[in-house]
Each structure stands twice: as C-alpha cells, then as structure tokens.
C-alpha cells in the first residue's frame, strides 16, 4: 500500500540526501537492510519519521538535524554519524555541528560528548571538511 | 576569586536573561539556592557553563538553547522549563520550541516527548504565548 | 486528512480500551490534551503508534502491553500507569503485571523496578484488583 | 557454600538452555569468564537471577524472556543476543522476537530498536531461523 | 524459608541503619510496603542486596554507600535520599556526600547533579547536619 | 590564555597520572586528540574538570575516582578503562575497583555491571594486577 503519507515522506527524504541509481534514498538507512526481519520497517520510517515528522512546519531542515544530533549525543546511541552527514547536506557547517556537540558538555557530561566528537571527527575526515580557520583561531585564543 | 572566565560568563548570562534588582541573573538558576551545601556551584556554573561553553563561537544563542532543550528531552531530566523560558528570551518562537519537542518523537519515543510537551505547554501559558495560528492551521490539515 | 492508517489505528484502539461518550478513546491519552501546542499529535499517535505499530502481527495484545510496560520500567518514564490499565483491559492478570516488574530487577536494578511497582500498586488499588491468593501463597513460602 | 537457592537456580537454568559436556550452563554466560576478578559472580547470578527471579511464578518462560529483551532494547545494552537465543530455546518464535523489537519503536525511538534488530537479525542467521512467510507476506501488504 | 543468606543480609542491615521497635530495618525500605503486590520482595532485597552484595569484602561501608549514591545520581532515580541517610549513619560526612554529588558534574552533567544536590540539601536539613565551616570557607575563596 | 584555574588543573592532573616526555598528561586523554575539531577542549577539561572539580576539597583522590567509575558504570559509557588506570595510580586496589563494580549490580542491573567488569578485567591484565588472594579465597567460600 502506498499512502499519501509515504509519498510525503519520500519527497522530504530527497531534500535531506543525494540519491543516485544505487541508493534511491542516498546515504540514509531507512530500513532497506532489514527487509528479511521487518519488511514493513521502511514503510514506517518513510511514513512516520519523514512523512509525519520531518515534513512538519516549525523548524527548518538545519534546525531539525541539529535537534536530532543533540538528542542522540544525550542518549549515547551509535547512529550519530548518519545524521552528521545529513547535517552537512542540508547546510549545517562543521562549526555548527562541532559547536553543538561541545555545547552539550554541561548537560550530558564529557564522556557522551567526547564519544560523539570522535564520530563527527571521522565523518568530517571522510567528507573532506573541517571547522573554519576563523573559529579555530578564536578557540585557540580564549 | 573572580576570574576573567567568570566575567565572561556573567556577560553572556545577561544576553540570555532579563536581570532585575532582586534577581541579578534573571530567571536562570545558577546555583544561588545551593550556597549552603555547595558554595562554589555558582562559580562553576558561571565560569564553565557560561564563560567556557555558552560564550563559544559556532552556534548562535537560539541554536544553543534548541540544542540544550533537545538533550534534556532525551534525558528525561526535569529542568526543561527554565530553558524554554531562556529560548523565548533569545528569540526562539513557540513554533520552534514545540517543533523541536515534536521532532524528537522518532528518536526518543512518545513518553519522553510528551513529558516535555507538558512542561512547554505550562511555560507557554505562564508567559502568555502560543504557537502561531498559521502553524496551527497547517497542522490541523495534514 | 483522514488516512486509511488513521482508521486502522482507531480500530485497534477500540480493542485496547473501553470508550464511552465522554472519552472516545477511553482511558488512553492519545494527544487530545495537547491540541493547543501540537494539533497533529493525535494524528501521529493514532496513525503511527496504533495504525502502524499496535496493528502489526507477531505479538498478541497481551504480549504487546507486557513489552511496552517492560520498556517503560527500564526507562524510568512516568507513563507506566496508563499501560497497566491497558494491560488489565486486554487480559493481563495482576500476577503477570507484577511478575513482569519483579522479573526486571536483575536487568534494571531495584530502584527502577520499585518505582514501577508503586505505580502498579496504586493502579491495582484504584481498579480493585490484586495478585491471586495462589501466587501470594507461593511467594510467601519460597 | 551451595544453598537451596543455588540448586533452585541451576534447575531453572536447565529449562532455559541446552547444556552439554563443555558448557554445563549451555549458551548462558553466568559469570564463568569472570572467575579471576569476581569469583562469587556465578553464585550471585545463579542464586539471585535464576533461583529468586526466573523461578518466580506469575509469568511463563516465554513471557520472562520477552520482558527481558524489551528492557534491554530500552537500555541500549549490548547483551541482547544471548537472550534472543534463550527466547528461541523456550519457544518464542522469530515472529514474536522481531515483533517485540518493532513494537518498541514508539516507546524507545528508532535508534535503539534498529540496534536491537541488527542483533536479532544476526542471531537468526546463525541459528538458521527466520520470520514466517505468512507474517512476511502480511507486512509487505500493509 | 529463612536461608543462611537471609540471616547474613539481616546482620548486614543492622550495621547500616538504626532499627527500633517499630522499624526492625530502621530507615531502610526493604520491600515491606509492597507485601500485597510482591510478597517475596523483602526476601530478595535481604538475601541478594544485603546478603550477597553489601556483605561482600572489597569496599568498606562508607565506600559502598558512596558508590551507591554515585550510581543513583547518574541514573537520575528518585531514591537517593534514603542512601544519603544511610551514608550519614555509616560515617560519611556531609562534606563527602556533597563532594561526591559535585564531583559528578563533569560526568553526568549539571541537571542530574543539581537534582541530587536538592535531595541531599533536604536530607541534611531534616537530619540537622551541614557541610563543615572549613570546607565552606575554602569553597568561597577558590 | 592561561588562567589560574588552568594551572590549578594541571597541578591536579600530575597527582592523578604519571606524565613522561611524550605524554605530559600521562595516560589521561584531556582532549589532545581533538585539537582539529575542538581546539578549546583541552582548556575546558583542564580548567573545569581538573581545576574546578578534581581540585575541590571534600573527597580524597581515591574517593573521587571511585565516584567517577560508579557513575560511568551506571551510564554504560565506554570510557571506564581510563579511570580504572587512574584509580590504580592513586592507590585504589583491584579489590576496591572490582568491589565497586560488583556492588552496583542491585542498582544498575547485571548487564551494565558485567560490561564494566570486562573492561576492568582487561585493564588489570594489561597492568599486571589482580584481586588479592585473600579476597578471592573469601569470595569462593561464601
């Protein structure tokens, strides 16, 4: 069954990723690798997470990804990397992504922030991006 | 001892709150009520949370508060209300604050988001603000 | 917009609760009290939580509620009471509900299990139910 | 010291696993690998977790394992695999185990459920089991 | 059934609390208020938590309570107050208890530490104790 | 900018680790590996975690590390190993470190304690230390 909600979700997904022939949903894992154990997972992710939630007004895409990353840092869940890539795709700068993880130290403690920082560091290296020289300079001289 | 970092923190605090004679740090609890049990708590909060962290470049004040609220929703900690007030003070709209809490449902589950939504609802009522009619209209017709 | 998924969810809800004129969704809070701040919450809860998830094959209703209660005990979230009521409605016995919370002690620790036990104790009292004399007898003589 | 509680626990363990000559407690790790650092751990696990808790009336073995898996999914702890094996041993079907993990999405969020789904997928592959064709068919056509 | 382990637990409990005629286990809640819903809870708490765990060598009583409080601060569970009382009973000073909660800020974040500090502050007031003037003085002049 | 607080932190760090030419902060990761993504992290760690927090009166170094390890066991965060090394450096015995992790089972559950026990077991092996024969003997005969 293809619902309107599903279509809404697929449309939203295209804003958040760069699909190609091999990956119609781009870098986003939306449940395709779980077809054998949960054949309806992709449908749930697309209808609910993208059709109901990401399509909602209120926040722009950059704010949505910032909010997502913040919650995952707090939870200590390992799926942060995928959302860092989405963040870069929708226009969050490395300064904003690193800034978000550092900002959370007083709320979630050093261990969770440092685990997330390592993930972001690895994604930045893979994607060939880095924090701006301007920010680096300011942070060295505080 | 009043360090430069402390001064940096107090300057930042003034951007985030509306101090008056009775409350030099405005609505923000920065440890004053714990003077008997932890006389250095205010110093830690001001120096570290505001001097080191909130004063950092990378995110603007609105993003910093959005990030903070997101982490607290994920943790299920009860201090969300104070940060919703700070968010309104620095210019986050009720649409953005409610939008952030709703956006987190797929990541933290309904129970944590609904607990946070109740807190935001109460703060909005106290502060006499509400989500925009435009957003309410859009959400009713999805 | 009323989707098929919404209808599926409403049908499922009727199995889990006892609706009356004043409460078309019975004791289940499905977002009605958040109409002002999140007008689409009920739609999300009904479409996703009940239409996509509770309507899924694999587990029967008793197992679904047992699974839900177990996760909430582990999280320490305060919404357990509503699900204890749903459990009783779909046929879980007080022996099973208390048994579930006690079974989790080695996995979540005494503090979280005892907090949940208090909630279940209060709901049992309100609903006028109790663990069976047979189980009580066995547990006193272990 | 071998207490009655210890004997009760060892008897229960035999129901939950398939012991052989090399592994008197079957696939269940009950602390044997920690003999050097915690020589009393096995005693604690057997007496308490199996003698006091798993031997308790109220839930049957299938419900006990379902409850255990649900709590571990919510916590995000990595020991789920061992309990999926126990679940299969006591008669939970792959449909029920996958169903439990999928059912928890609205309560614990996608990240924790997807991490658990990966573990179950790997255990199913190792054990040569899969969800039923009937359930797969139903889930594809929702 | 009264096991040796139960006797070991009751002996240990006497070191940690001040029993009187009305409260044979002193201020410690060991499950007595849950007799109706979980008649075996007291047995589990006494046998396992006190007979197996608190009776273990390795840490002295002060270290055991410090360790307990630290874990509860990290979890955000509401049972900290009872353990603060136990701490005072076994000889932890208010300086040590407040010191432990403050020490955890970099690991668990301000929100969880501040919630715990409030609980400790209330217990100190009830018990008529306070941090030492010497420590207060040092902390004011850092 | 080198603040007094920074100097206070560096002095404290020397008590907790054994620096050499290659590692001026010894085995402690204080943010040096994150220079590219967060050039101010080391400053924050040294000023706040060591200058403000570890330098605080109230607890001795052994108690501070015991408290830290307990919180990390409860959180399930992966950074426990570094603090086990610090514990051994400041004089915690393997009996105390293993004792702390085992003591937490009733509060955090077996899964989190067993994950931590594995980390401690590996660090003990690397450092060539073990629990005392006396404690091992007592624990075998309980």
PDB file of C-alpha atoms in Angstrom, chain B residues 102 105 110 114 117, chain C residues 6 9-10 12-14 16-17 23-35 38-47 49-50 54 82-83 86, chain D residues 107:
ATOM      1  CA  UNK B 102       7.643  17.038  18.409  1.00  0.00           C
ATOM      2  CA  UNK B 105       9.468  11.623  18.907  1.00  0.00           C
ATOM      3  CA  UNK B 110       6.495   9.306  22.746  1.00  0.00           C
ATOM      4  CA  UNK B 114       5.019  14.046  25.839  1.00  0.00           C
ATOM      5  CA  UNK B 117       5.449  18.907  25.779  1.00  0.00           C
TER       6      UNK B 117
ATOM      7  CA  UNK C   6      -5.683   6.566  10.866  1.00  0.00           C
ATOM      8  CA  UNK C   9      -5.332   2.932  14.313  1.00  0.00           C
ATOM      9  CA  UNK C  10      -8.773   3.892  15.609  1.00  0.00           C
ATOM     10  CA  UNK C  12      -7.052  -1.028  17.063  1.00  0.00           C
ATOM     11  CA  UNK C  13      -7.574   1.496  19.845  1.00  0.00           C
ATOM     12  CA  UNK C  14     -11.078   0.121  20.423  1.00  0.00           C
ATOM     13  CA  UNK C  16      -7.312  -1.772  23.896  1.00  0.00           C
ATOM     14  CA  UNK C  17      -9.686   0.454  25.797  1.00  0.00           C
ATOM     15  CA  UNK C  23     -13.872   9.617  26.078  1.00  0.00           C
ATOM     16  CA  UNK C  24     -13.978   8.216  22.550  1.00  0.00           C
ATOM     17  CA  UNK C  25     -10.508   6.759  23.139  1.00  0.00           C
ATOM     18  CA  UNK C  26     -11.264   5.520  26.658  1.00  0.00           C
ATOM     19  CA  UNK C  27      -8.509   5.832  29.270  1.00  0.00           C
ATOM     20  CA  UNK C  28      -5.815   6.195  26.606  1.00  0.00           C
ATOM     21  CA  UNK C  29      -4.265   9.653  26.278  1.00  0.00           C
ATOM     22  CA  UNK C  30      -3.668   9.951  22.554  1.00  0.00           C
ATOM     23  CA  UNK C  31      -2.734  13.590  22.492  1.00  0.00           C
ATOM     24  CA  UNK C  32      -6.117  15.304  22.970  1.00  0.00           C
ATOM     25  CA  UNK C  33      -4.821  17.427  25.845  1.00  0.00           C
ATOM     26  CA  UNK C  34      -2.085  18.870  23.625  1.00  0.00           C
ATOM     27  CA  UNK C  35      -4.377  20.249  20.883  1.00  0.00           C
ATOM     28  CA  UNK C  38       0.630  20.169  18.925  1.00  0.00           C
ATOM     29  CA  UNK C  39      -2.589  19.912  16.889  1.00  0.00           C
ATOM     30  CA  UNK C  40      -1.203  16.965  14.899  1.00  0.00           C
ATOM     31  CA  UNK C  41      -0.144  14.835  17.861  1.00  0.00           C
ATOM     32  CA  UNK C  42      -3.338  12.776  17.982  1.00  0.00           C
ATOM     33  CA  UNK C  43      -2.984  12.060  14.283  1.00  0.00           C
ATOM     34  CA  UNK C  44       0.597  10.860  14.788  1.00  0.00           C
ATOM     35  CA  UNK C  45      -0.289   8.699  17.771  1.00  0.00           C
ATOM     36  CA  UNK C  46      -3.264   7.117  16.025  1.00  0.00           C
ATOM     37  CA  UNK C  47      -1.621   6.652  12.608  1.00  0.00           C
ATOM     38  CA  UNK C  49       1.541   4.058  17.280  1.00  0.00           C
ATOM     39  CA  UNK C  50      -1.807   2.333  16.691  1.00  0.00           C
ATOM     40  CA  UNK C  54      -0.118  -1.906  17.533  1.00  0.00           C
ATOM     41  CA  UNK C  82      -1.850   4.102  31.708  1.00  0.00           C
ATOM     42  CA  UNK C  83      -0.312   0.952  30.251  1.00  0.00           C
ATOM     43  CA  UNK C  86      -4.493  -1.191  29.215  1.00  0.00           C
TER      44      UNK C  86
ATOM     45  CA  UNK D 107       8.473   3.973  23.177  1.00  0.00           C
TER      46      UNK D 107
END
